[in-house]
Amino acid sequence: VTGVQTCALPIFWRADVSADESYVSVSSSYASISTWALDIPGVTNIARLPLRNEEHKRAHAVALHPLDDLMAYSAPPVIAERDNYRPGSSVIYLVSRTTGDILRVLGGASDDIATRPQALRFSPDGRHLAAVLSSGCGLRVWSTVSWELEAKDDVGYGGIAGKDLCCRSGIMET
């Protein structure tokens, strides 16, 4: 579609297109976001994110802010012993689309990211960021003004404690 050629083809997980259809971003399993300005063929901006001992087999979600130079990228949880992941260790990086700089990281206790954010989306007006969490752990919504968690929905998403490591409150079982 974009005519991009690479020597080593990474595994692309998710893609997003800006509201005005001028940029496309894809996330890969190589802890990076590749972004193309569609009106400038062949020019790619690659944002490299910190390498962590994380799950590489799971999707890294990406979302483009509809009005700003901001992208959101989710990193899966950190791997603990015996291929289990460490509860509450997933993060969402907020990155400048043009510079690749990490502007903020969501992932503290107040952000309540119990498991891997498998889908991200900014609201059409850009005032909110939503994340759908894996393992039945629900939905989280942050204000993009204050970056405080404004809403969460765990009803109907409760996982099976002990099986998928999540309960209805969104808190991981250990």
PDB file of N, CA and C in Angstrom, residues 20-119:
ATOM      1  N   ASP A  20      -7.177  12.792   9.410  1.00  0.00           N
ATOM      2  CA  ASP A  20      -7.167  13.459   8.115  1.00  0.00           C
ATOM      3  C   ASP A  20      -6.518  12.602   7.020  1.00  0.00           C
ATOM      4  N   GLU A  21      -6.190  11.360   7.347  1.00  0.00           N
ATOM      5  CA  GLU A  21      -5.608  10.376   6.429  1.00  0.00           C
ATOM      6  C   GLU A  21      -4.283  10.840   5.836  1.00  0.00           C
ATOM      7  N   SER A  22      -3.500  11.605   6.610  1.00  0.00           N
ATOM      8  CA  SER A  22      -2.203  12.064   6.125  1.00  0.00           C
ATOM      9  C   SER A  22      -1.046  11.241   6.686  1.00  0.00           C
ATOM     10  N   TYR A  23      -1.282  10.478   7.756  1.00  0.00           N
ATOM     11  CA  TYR A  23      -0.244   9.644   8.371  1.00  0.00           C
ATOM     12  C   TYR A  23      -0.786   8.245   8.616  1.00  0.00           C
ATOM     13  N   VAL A  24       0.112   7.280   8.525  1.00  0.00           N
ATOM     14  CA  VAL A  24      -0.201   5.917   8.925  1.00  0.00           C
ATOM     15  C   VAL A  24       0.932   5.453   9.833  1.00  0.00           C
ATOM     16  N   SER A  25       0.573   4.759  10.902  1.00  0.00           N
ATOM     17  CA  SER A  25       1.553   4.209  11.839  1.00  0.00           C
ATOM     18  C   SER A  25       1.293   2.730  12.030  1.00  0.00           C
ATOM     19  N   VAL A  26       2.384   1.971  12.126  1.00  0.00           N
ATOM     20  CA  VAL A  26       2.267   0.554  12.428  1.00  0.00           C
ATOM     21  C   VAL A  26       3.182   0.244  13.605  1.00  0.00           C
ATOM     22  N   SER A  27       2.727  -0.658  14.451  1.00  0.00           N
ATOM     23  CA  SER A  27       3.544  -1.103  15.577  1.00  0.00           C
ATOM     24  C   SER A  27       4.093  -2.477  15.234  1.00  0.00           C
ATOM     25  N   SER A  28       5.274  -2.753  15.764  1.00  0.00           N
ATOM     26  CA  SER A  28       5.889  -4.032  15.467  1.00  0.00           C
ATOM     27  C   SER A  28       6.372  -4.694  16.750  1.00  0.00           C
ATOM     28  N   SER A  29       6.785  -5.928  16.607  1.00  0.00           N
ATOM     29  CA  SER A  29       7.300  -6.681  17.742  1.00  0.00           C
ATOM     30  C   SER A  29       8.727  -6.289  18.082  1.00  0.00           C
ATOM     31  N   TYR A  30       9.285  -5.326  17.374  1.00  0.00           N
ATOM     32  CA  TYR A  30      10.651  -4.865  17.631  1.00  0.00           C
ATOM     33  C   TYR A  30      10.669  -3.586  18.455  1.00  0.00           C
ATOM     34  N   ALA A  31       9.669  -3.377  19.301  1.00  0.00           N
ATOM     35  CA  ALA A  31       9.587  -2.203  20.173  1.00  0.00           C
ATOM     36  C   ALA A  31       9.766  -0.922  19.378  1.00  0.00           C
ATOM     37  N   SER A  32       9.011  -0.799  18.299  1.00  0.00           N
ATOM     38  CA  SER A  32       9.097   0.405  17.492  1.00  0.00           C
ATOM     39  C   SER A  32       7.753   0.733  16.868  1.00  0.00           C
ATOM     40  N   ILE A  33       7.636   1.997  16.496  1.00  0.00           N
ATOM     41  CA  ILE A  33       6.482   2.479  15.741  1.00  0.00           C
ATOM     42  C   ILE A  33       7.043   3.083  14.463  1.00  0.00           C
ATOM     43  N   SER A  34       6.565   2.640  13.313  1.00  0.00           N
ATOM     44  CA  SER A  34       6.963   3.229  12.036  1.00  0.00           C
ATOM     45  C   SER A  34       5.814   4.089  11.558  1.00  0.00           C
ATOM     46  N   THR A  35       6.124   5.333  11.200  1.00  0.00           N
ATOM     47  CA  THR A  35       5.096   6.278  10.771  1.00  0.00           C
ATOM     48  C   THR A  35       5.471   6.857   9.419  1.00  0.00           C
ATOM     49  N   TRP A  36       4.503   6.905   8.521  1.00  0.00           N
ATOM     50  CA  TRP A  36       4.708   7.470   7.203  1.00  0.00           C
ATOM     51  C   TRP A  36       3.767   8.649   7.010  1.00  0.00           C
ATOM     52  N   ALA A  37       4.307   9.746   6.464  1.00  0.00           N
ATOM     53  CA  ALA A  37       3.474  10.850   5.987  1.00  0.00           C
ATOM     54  C   ALA A  37       3.068  10.450   4.573  1.00  0.00           C
ATOM     55  N   LEU A  38       1.801  10.251   4.338  1.00  0.00           N
ATOM     56  CA  LEU A  38       1.354   9.694   3.071  1.00  0.00           C
ATOM     57  C   LEU A  38       1.565  10.646   1.897  1.00  0.00           C
ATOM     58  N   ASP A  39       1.740  11.938   2.192  1.00  0.00           N
ATOM     59  CA  ASP A  39       1.983  12.891   1.097  1.00  0.00           C
ATOM     60  C   ASP A  39       3.474  13.022   0.770  1.00  0.00           C
ATOM     61  N   ILE A  40       4.339  12.299   1.518  1.00  0.00           N
ATOM     62  CA  ILE A  40       5.784  12.298   1.258  1.00  0.00           C
ATOM     63  C   ILE A  40       6.228  10.842   1.131  1.00  0.00           C
ATOM     64  N   PRO A  41       6.073  10.231  -0.039  1.00  0.00           N
ATOM     65  CA  PRO A  41       6.393   8.811  -0.208  1.00  0.00           C
ATOM     66  C   PRO A  41       7.853   8.503   0.113  1.00  0.00           C
ATOM     67  N   GLY A  42       8.068   7.348   0.724  1.00  0.00           N
ATOM     68  CA  GLY A  42       9.410   6.855   0.983  1.00  0.00           C
ATOM     69  C   GLY A  42      10.084   7.389   2.228  1.00  0.00           C
ATOM     70  N   VAL A  43       9.483   8.348   2.921  1.00  0.00           N
ATOM     71  CA  VAL A  43      10.077   8.899   4.134  1.00  0.00           C
ATOM     72  C   VAL A  43       9.383   8.289   5.342  1.00  0.00           C
ATOM     73  N   THR A  44      10.166   7.567   6.140  1.00  0.00           N
ATOM     74  CA  THR A  44       9.620   6.882   7.307  1.00  0.00           C
ATOM     75  C   THR A  44      10.224   7.467   8.567  1.00  0.00           C
ATOM     76  N   ASN A  45       9.397   7.707   9.566  1.00  0.00           N
ATOM     77  CA  ASN A  45       9.871   8.123  10.884  1.00  0.00           C
ATOM     78  C   ASN A  45       9.692   6.918  11.804  1.00  0.00           C
ATOM     79  N   ILE A  46      10.787   6.439  12.386  1.00  0.00           N
ATOM     80  CA  ILE A  46      10.715   5.273  13.262  1.00  0.00           C
ATOM     81  C   ILE A  46      11.023   5.704  14.683  1.00  0.00           C
ATOM     82  N   ALA A  47      10.083   5.472  15.577  1.00  0.00           N
ATOM     83  CA  ALA A  47      10.273   5.753  17.000  1.00  0.00           C
ATOM     84  C   ALA A  47      10.651   4.442  17.674  1.00  0.00           C
ATOM     85  N   ARG A  48      11.817   4.398  18.267  1.00  0.00           N
ATOM     86  CA  ARG A  48      12.268   3.200  18.984  1.00  0.00           C
ATOM     87  C   ARG A  48      11.983   3.387  20.465  1.00  0.00           C
ATOM     88  N   LEU A  49      11.423   2.369  21.066  1.00  0.00           N
ATOM     89  CA  LEU A  49      11.031   2.433  22.466  1.00  0.00           C
ATOM     90  C   LEU A  49      11.935   1.543  23.297  1.00  0.00           C
ATOM     91  N   PRO A  50      11.944   1.736  24.622  1.00  0.00           N
ATOM     92  CA  PRO A  50      12.849   0.950  25.472  1.00  0.00           C
ATOM     93  C   PRO A  50      12.618  -0.552  25.330  1.00  0.00           C
ATOM     94  N   LEU A  51      13.720  -1.288  25.247  1.00  0.00           N
ATOM     95  CA  LEU A  51      13.621  -2.745  25.221  1.00  0.00           C
ATOM     96  C   LEU A  51      13.377  -3.232  26.636  1.00  0.00           C
ATOM     97  N   ARG A  52      12.426  -4.110  26.772  1.00  0.00           N
ATOM     98  CA  ARG A  52      12.110  -4.712  28.060  1.00  0.00           C
ATOM     99  C   ARG A  52      12.026  -6.215  27.855  1.00  0.00           C
ATOM    100  N   ASN A  53      12.094  -6.955  28.911  1.00  0.00           N
ATOM    101  CA  ASN A  53      11.926  -8.406  28.827  1.00  0.00           C
ATOM    102  C   ASN A  53      10.424  -8.694  28.783  1.00  0.00           C
ATOM    103  N   GLU A  54       9.813  -8.392  27.646  1.00  0.00           N
ATOM    104  CA  GLU A  54       8.358  -8.481  27.537  1.00  0.00           C
ATOM    105  C   GLU A  54       7.943  -9.587  26.586  1.00  0.00           C
ATOM    106  N   GLU A  55       6.660  -9.839  26.596  1.00  0.00           N
ATOM    107  CA  GLU A  55       6.075 -10.811  25.670  1.00  0.00           C
ATOM    108  C   GLU A  55       6.239 -10.287  24.250  1.00  0.00           C
ATOM    109  N   HIS A  56       6.925 -11.007  23.391  1.00  0.00           N
ATOM    110  CA  HIS A  56       7.082 -10.573  22.002  1.00  0.00           C
ATOM    111  C   HIS A  56       6.046 -11.213  21.083  1.00  0.00           C
ATOM    112  N   LYS A  57       5.303 -12.155  21.600  1.00  0.00           N
ATOM    113  CA  LYS A  57       4.331 -12.848  20.754  1.00  0.00           C
ATOM    114  C   LYS A  57       2.968 -12.168  20.777  1.00  0.00           C
ATOM    115  N   ARG A  58       2.824 -11.149  21.561  1.00  0.00           N
ATOM    116  CA  ARG A  58       1.527 -10.485  21.689  1.00  0.00           C
ATOM    117  C   ARG A  58       1.528  -9.140  20.975  1.00  0.00           C
ATOM    118  N   ALA A  59       0.360  -8.661  20.659  1.00  0.00           N
ATOM    119  CA  ALA A  59       0.216  -7.406  19.922  1.00  0.00           C
ATOM    120  C   ALA A  59       0.661  -6.197  20.737  1.00  0.00           C
ATOM    121  N   HIS A  60       1.286  -5.289  20.049  1.00  0.00           N
ATOM    122  CA  HIS A  60       1.622  -3.973  20.586  1.00  0.00           C
ATOM    123  C   HIS A  60       0.673  -3.013  19.880  1.00  0.00           C
ATOM    124  N   ALA A  61      -0.256  -2.419  20.600  1.00  0.00           N
ATOM    125  CA  ALA A  61      -1.253  -1.554  19.975  1.00  0.00           C
ATOM    126  C   ALA A  61      -0.660  -0.182  19.684  1.00  0.00           C
ATOM    127  N   VAL A  62      -1.230   0.514  18.705  1.00  0.00           N
ATOM    128  CA  VAL A  62      -0.804   1.867  18.352  1.00  0.00           C
ATOM    129  C   VAL A  62      -2.039   2.693  18.024  1.00  0.00           C
ATOM    130  N   ALA A  63      -1.998   3.988  18.373  1.00  0.00           N
ATOM    131  CA  ALA A  63      -3.090   4.907  18.033  1.00  0.00           C
ATOM    132  C   ALA A  63      -2.493   6.275  17.753  1.00  0.00           C
ATOM    133  N   LEU A  64      -3.033   6.952  16.747  1.00  0.00           N
ATOM    134  CA  LEU A  64      -2.612   8.311  16.403  1.00  0.00           C
ATOM    135  C   LEU A  64      -3.632   9.307  16.929  1.00  0.00           C
ATOM    136  N   HIS A  65      -3.148  10.365  17.578  1.00  0.00           N
ATOM    137  CA  HIS A  65      -4.025  11.438  18.045  1.00  0.00           C
ATOM    138  C   HIS A  65      -4.607  12.130  16.814  1.00  0.00           C
ATOM    139  N   PRO A  66      -5.909  12.443  16.813  1.00  0.00           N
ATOM    140  CA  PRO A  66      -6.523  12.996  15.611  1.00  0.00           C
ATOM    141  C   PRO A  66      -6.117  14.436  15.290  1.00  0.00           C
ATOM    142  N   LEU A  67      -5.632  15.197  16.267  1.00  0.00           N
ATOM    143  CA  LEU A  67      -5.364  16.614  16.050  1.00  0.00           C
ATOM    144  C   LEU A  67      -3.950  17.045  16.404  1.00  0.00           C
ATOM    145  N   ASP A  68      -3.159  16.159  16.969  1.00  0.00           N
ATOM    146  CA  ASP A  68      -1.882  16.546  17.551  1.00  0.00           C
ATOM    147  C   ASP A  68      -0.767  15.630  17.057  1.00  0.00           C
ATOM    148  N   ASP A  69       0.444  15.926  17.472  1.00  0.00           N
ATOM    149  CA  ASP A  69       1.641  15.185  17.109  1.00  0.00           C
ATOM    150  C   ASP A  69       1.889  14.035  18.095  1.00  0.00           C
ATOM    151  N   LEU A  70       0.858  13.361  18.516  1.00  0.00           N
ATOM    152  CA  LEU A  70       0.957  12.381  19.583  1.00  0.00           C
ATOM    153  C   LEU A  70       0.536  11.000  19.096  1.00  0.00           C
ATOM    154  N   MET A  71       1.307   9.993  19.530  1.00  0.00           N
ATOM    155  CA  MET A  71       0.957   8.598  19.274  1.00  0.00           C
ATOM    156  C   MET A  71       0.941   7.868  20.609  1.00  0.00           C
ATOM    157  N   ALA A  72       0.132   6.844  20.708  1.00  0.00           N
ATOM    158  CA  ALA A  72       0.127   5.963  21.882  1.00  0.00           C
ATOM    159  C   ALA A  72       0.544   4.578  21.407  1.00  0.00           C
ATOM    160  N   TYR A  73       1.379   3.912  22.209  1.00  0.00           N
ATOM    161  CA  TYR A  73       1.909   2.591  21.867  1.00  0.00           C
ATOM    162  C   TYR A  73       1.909   1.756  23.139  1.00  0.00           C
ATOM    163  N   SER A  74       1.336   0.577  23.097  1.00  0.00           N
ATOM    164  CA  SER A  74       1.290  -0.258  24.306  1.00  0.00           C
ATOM    165  C   SER A  74       2.384  -1.315  24.273  1.00  0.00           C
ATOM    166  N   ALA A  75       2.974  -1.532  25.433  1.00  0.00           N
ATOM    167  CA  ALA A  75       3.982  -2.585  25.588  1.00  0.00           C
ATOM    168  C   ALA A  75       3.397  -3.671  26.476  1.00  0.00           C
ATOM    169  N   PRO A  76       3.526  -4.924  26.061  1.00  0.00           N
ATOM    170  CA  PRO A  76       2.995  -6.036  26.842  1.00  0.00           C
ATOM    171  C   PRO A  76       3.676  -6.148  28.201  1.00  0.00           C
ATOM    172  N   PRO A  77       3.145  -6.991  29.066  1.00  0.00           N
ATOM    173  CA  PRO A  77       3.758  -7.155  30.391  1.00  0.00           C
ATOM    174  C   PRO A  77       5.157  -7.759  30.312  1.00  0.00           C
ATOM    175  N   VAL A  78       5.921  -7.507  31.335  1.00  0.00           N
ATOM    176  CA  VAL A  78       7.267  -8.049  31.456  1.00  0.00           C
ATOM    177  C   VAL A  78       7.176  -9.533  31.801  1.00  0.00           C
ATOM    178  N   ILE A  79       8.043 -10.331  31.185  1.00  0.00           N
ATOM    179  CA  ILE A  79       8.071 -11.761  31.446  1.00  0.00           C
ATOM    180  C   ILE A  79       8.762 -12.021  32.786  1.00  0.00           C
ATOM    181  N   ALA A  80       8.128 -12.816  33.596  1.00  0.00           N
ATOM    182  CA  ALA A  80       8.712 -13.243  34.877  1.00  0.00           C
ATOM    183  C   ALA A  80       9.269 -14.653  34.667  1.00  0.00           C
ATOM    184  N   GLU A  81       9.410 -15.388  35.698  1.00  0.00           N
ATOM    185  CA  GLU A  81       9.931 -16.751  35.575  1.00  0.00           C
ATOM    186  C   GLU A  81       8.940 -17.673  34.873  1.00  0.00           C
ATOM    187  N   ARG A  82       9.461 -18.697  34.230  1.00  0.00           N
ATOM    188  CA  ARG A  82       8.687 -19.756  33.559  1.00  0.00           C
ATOM    189  C   ARG A  82       7.641 -19.238  32.582  1.00  0.00           C
ATOM    190  N   ASP A  83       7.989 -18.243  31.803  1.00  0.00           N
ATOM    191  CA  ASP A  83       7.122 -17.691  30.758  1.00  0.00           C
ATOM    192  C   ASP A  83       5.815 -17.108  31.268  1.00  0.00           C
ATOM    193  N   ASN A  84       5.712 -16.844  32.557  1.00  0.00           N
ATOM    194  CA  ASN A  84       4.561 -16.118  33.082  1.00  0.00           C
ATOM    195  C   ASN A  84       4.892 -14.638  33.040  1.00  0.00           C
ATOM    196  N   TYR A  85       3.856 -13.797  32.990  1.00  0.00           N
ATOM    197  CA  TYR A  85       4.157 -12.372  32.978  1.00  0.00           C
ATOM    198  C   TYR A  85       3.904 -11.755  34.341  1.00  0.00           C
ATOM    199  N   ARG A  86       4.594 -10.645  34.590  1.00  0.00           N
ATOM    200  CA  ARG A  86       4.469  -9.957  35.863  1.00  0.00           C
ATOM    201  C   ARG A  86       3.214  -9.089  35.841  1.00  0.00           C
ATOM    202  N   PRO A  87       2.261  -9.340  36.714  1.00  0.00           N
ATOM    203  CA  PRO A  87       1.015  -8.578  36.756  1.00  0.00           C
ATOM    204  C   PRO A  87       1.260  -7.071  36.903  1.00  0.00           C
ATOM    205  N   GLY A  88       0.483  -6.292  36.166  1.00  0.00           N
ATOM    206  CA  GLY A  88       0.549  -4.843  36.275  1.00  0.00           C
ATOM    207  C   GLY A  88       1.787  -4.216  35.671  1.00  0.00           C
ATOM    208  N   SER A  89       2.533  -4.948  34.825  1.00  0.00           N
ATOM    209  CA  SER A  89       3.769  -4.396  34.270  1.00  0.00           C
ATOM    210  C   SER A  89       3.628  -3.886  32.839  1.00  0.00           C
ATOM    211  N   SER A  90       2.438  -3.933  32.264  1.00  0.00           N
ATOM    212  CA  SER A  90       2.217  -3.362  30.937  1.00  0.00           C
ATOM    213  C   SER A  90       2.250  -1.841  31.037  1.00  0.00           C
ATOM    214  N   VAL A  91       2.648  -1.207  29.953  1.00  0.00           N
ATOM    215  CA  VAL A  91       2.673   0.259  29.923  1.00  0.00           C
ATOM    216  C   VAL A  91       2.139   0.763  28.592  1.00  0.00           C
ATOM    217  N   ILE A  92       1.773   2.037  28.582  1.00  0.00           N
ATOM    218  CA  ILE A  92       1.400   2.733  27.353  1.00  0.00           C
ATOM    219  C   ILE A  92       2.341   3.924  27.235  1.00  0.00           C
ATOM    220  N   TYR A  93       3.122   3.942  26.143  1.00  0.00           N
ATOM    221  CA  TYR A  93       4.015   5.057  25.874  1.00  0.00           C
ATOM    222  C   TYR A  93       3.270   6.102  25.059  1.00  0.00           C
ATOM    223  N   LEU A  94       3.419   7.366  25.430  1.00  0.00           N
ATOM    224  CA  LEU A  94       2.894   8.474  24.644  1.00  0.00           C
ATOM    225  C   LEU A  94       4.095   9.137  23.994  1.00  0.00           C
ATOM    226  N   VAL A  95       4.099   9.130  22.668  1.00  0.00           N
ATOM    227  CA  VAL A  95       5.292   9.448  21.888  1.00  0.00           C
ATOM    228  C   VAL A  95       4.998  10.562  20.892  1.00  0.00           C
ATOM    229  N   SER A  96       5.964  11.441  20.678  1.00  0.00           N
ATOM    230  CA  SER A  96       5.852  12.464  19.638  1.00  0.00           C
ATOM    231  C   SER A  96       5.977  11.783  18.279  1.00  0.00           C
ATOM    232  N   ARG A  97       5.026  12.042  17.392  1.00  0.00           N
ATOM    233  CA  ARG A  97       5.043  11.437  16.059  1.00  0.00           C
ATOM    234  C   ARG A  97       6.234  11.935  15.245  1.00  0.00           C
ATOM    235  N   THR A  98       6.612  13.205  15.396  1.00  0.00           N
ATOM    236  CA  THR A  98       7.681  13.768  14.573  1.00  0.00           C
ATOM    237  C   THR A  98       9.082  13.514  15.120  1.00  0.00           C
ATOM    238  N   THR A  99       9.260  13.521  16.442  1.00  0.00           N
ATOM    239  CA  THR A  99      10.605  13.361  17.004  1.00  0.00           C
ATOM    240  C   THR A  99      10.877  11.963  17.535  1.00  0.00           C
ATOM    241  N   GLY A 100       9.826  11.211  17.867  1.00  0.00           N
ATOM    242  CA  GLY A 100      10.002   9.893  18.466  1.00  0.00           C
ATOM    243  C   GLY A 100      10.277   9.942  19.954  1.00  0.00           C
ATOM    244  N   ASP A 101      10.279  11.145  20.542  1.00  0.00           N
ATOM    245  CA  ASP A 101      10.523  11.286  21.976  1.00  0.00           C
ATOM    246  C   ASP A 101       9.364  10.729  22.788  1.00  0.00           C
ATOM    247  N   ILE A 102       9.696  10.042  23.886  1.00  0.00           N
ATOM    248  CA  ILE A 102       8.666   9.581  24.811  1.00  0.00           C
ATOM    249  C   ILE A 102       8.276  10.767  25.678  1.00  0.00           C
ATOM    250  N   LEU A 103       7.006  11.145  25.617  1.00  0.00           N
ATOM    251  CA  LEU A 103       6.521  12.308  26.345  1.00  0.00           C
ATOM    252  C   LEU A 103       5.954  11.947  27.712  1.00  0.00           C
ATOM    253  N   ARG A 104       5.403  10.741  27.828  1.00  0.00           N
ATOM    254  CA  ARG A 104       4.791  10.287  29.077  1.00  0.00           C
ATOM    255  C   ARG A 104       4.650   8.781  29.005  1.00  0.00           C
ATOM    256  N   VAL A 105       4.606   8.144  30.171  1.00  0.00           N
ATOM    257  CA  VAL A 105       4.369   6.706  30.243  1.00  0.00           C
ATOM    258  C   VAL A 105       3.210   6.472  31.203  1.00  0.00           C
ATOM    259  N   LEU A 106       2.176   5.795  30.725  1.00  0.00           N
ATOM    260  CA  LEU A 106       1.063   5.381  31.578  1.00  0.00           C
ATOM    261  C   LEU A 106       1.363   3.963  32.045  1.00  0.00           C
ATOM    262  N   GLY A 107       1.222   3.711  33.322  1.00  0.00           N
ATOM    263  CA  GLY A 107       1.488   2.363  33.818  1.00  0.00           C
ATOM    264  C   GLY A 107       1.651   2.310  35.316  1.00  0.00           C
ATOM    265  N   GLY A 108       1.453   3.422  35.979  1.00  0.00           N
ATOM    266  CA  GLY A 108       1.535   3.434  37.435  1.00  0.00           C
ATOM    267  C   GLY A 108       0.291   2.822  38.058  1.00  0.00           C
ATOM    268  N   ALA A 109       0.297   2.714  39.363  1.00  0.00           N
ATOM    269  CA  ALA A 109      -0.838   2.116  40.085  1.00  0.00           C
ATOM    270  C   ALA A 109      -2.143   2.854  39.797  1.00  0.00           C
ATOM    271  N   SER A 110      -2.096   4.174  39.673  1.00  0.00           N
ATOM    272  CA  SER A 110      -3.321   4.945  39.439  1.00  0.00           C
ATOM    273  C   SER A 110      -3.879   4.731  38.033  1.00  0.00           C
ATOM    274  N   ASP A 111      -3.068   4.211  37.112  1.00  0.00           N
ATOM    275  CA  ASP A 111      -3.544   3.961  35.747  1.00  0.00           C
ATOM    276  C   ASP A 111      -4.284   2.635  35.625  1.00  0.00           C
ATOM    277  N   ASP A 112      -4.099   1.718  36.574  1.00  0.00           N
ATOM    278  CA  ASP A 112      -4.847   0.472  36.651  1.00  0.00           C
ATOM    279  C   ASP A 112      -4.788  -0.337  35.343  1.00  0.00           C
ATOM    280  N   ILE A 113      -3.582  -0.505  34.802  1.00  0.00           N
ATOM    281  CA  ILE A 113      -3.405  -1.328  33.604  1.00  0.00           C
ATOM    282  C   ILE A 113      -3.020  -2.725  34.074  1.00  0.00           C
ATOM    283  N   ALA A 114      -4.019  -3.540  34.310  1.00  0.00           N
ATOM    284  CA  ALA A 114      -3.804  -4.864  34.908  1.00  0.00           C
ATOM    285  C   ALA A 114      -3.130  -5.838  33.953  1.00  0.00           C
ATOM    286  N   THR A 115      -3.475  -5.777  32.683  1.00  0.00           N
ATOM    287  CA  THR A 115      -2.909  -6.694  31.688  1.00  0.00           C
ATOM    288  C   THR A 115      -2.542  -5.910  30.436  1.00  0.00           C
ATOM    289  N   ARG A 116      -2.182  -6.612  29.396  1.00  0.00           N
ATOM    290  CA  ARG A 116      -1.736  -6.007  28.137  1.00  0.00           C
ATOM    291  C   ARG A 116      -2.854  -5.189  27.477  1.00  0.00           C
ATOM    292  N   PRO A 117      -2.578  -3.898  27.182  1.00  0.00           N
ATOM    293  CA  PRO A 117      -3.539  -3.123  26.386  1.00  0.00           C
ATOM    294  C   PRO A 117      -3.472  -3.621  24.937  1.00  0.00           C
ATOM    295  N   GLN A 118      -4.501  -4.322  24.499  1.00  0.00           N
ATOM    296  CA  GLN A 118      -4.448  -4.925  23.170  1.00  0.00           C
ATOM    297  C   GLN A 118      -5.030  -4.040  22.083  1.00  0.00           C
ATOM    298  N   ALA A 119      -5.759  -2.990  22.464  1.00  0.00           N
ATOM    299  CA  ALA A 119      -6.270  -2.032  21.481  1.00  0.00           C
ATOM    300  C   ALA A 119      -6.289  -0.654  22.121  1.00  0.00           C
TER     301      ALA A 119
END
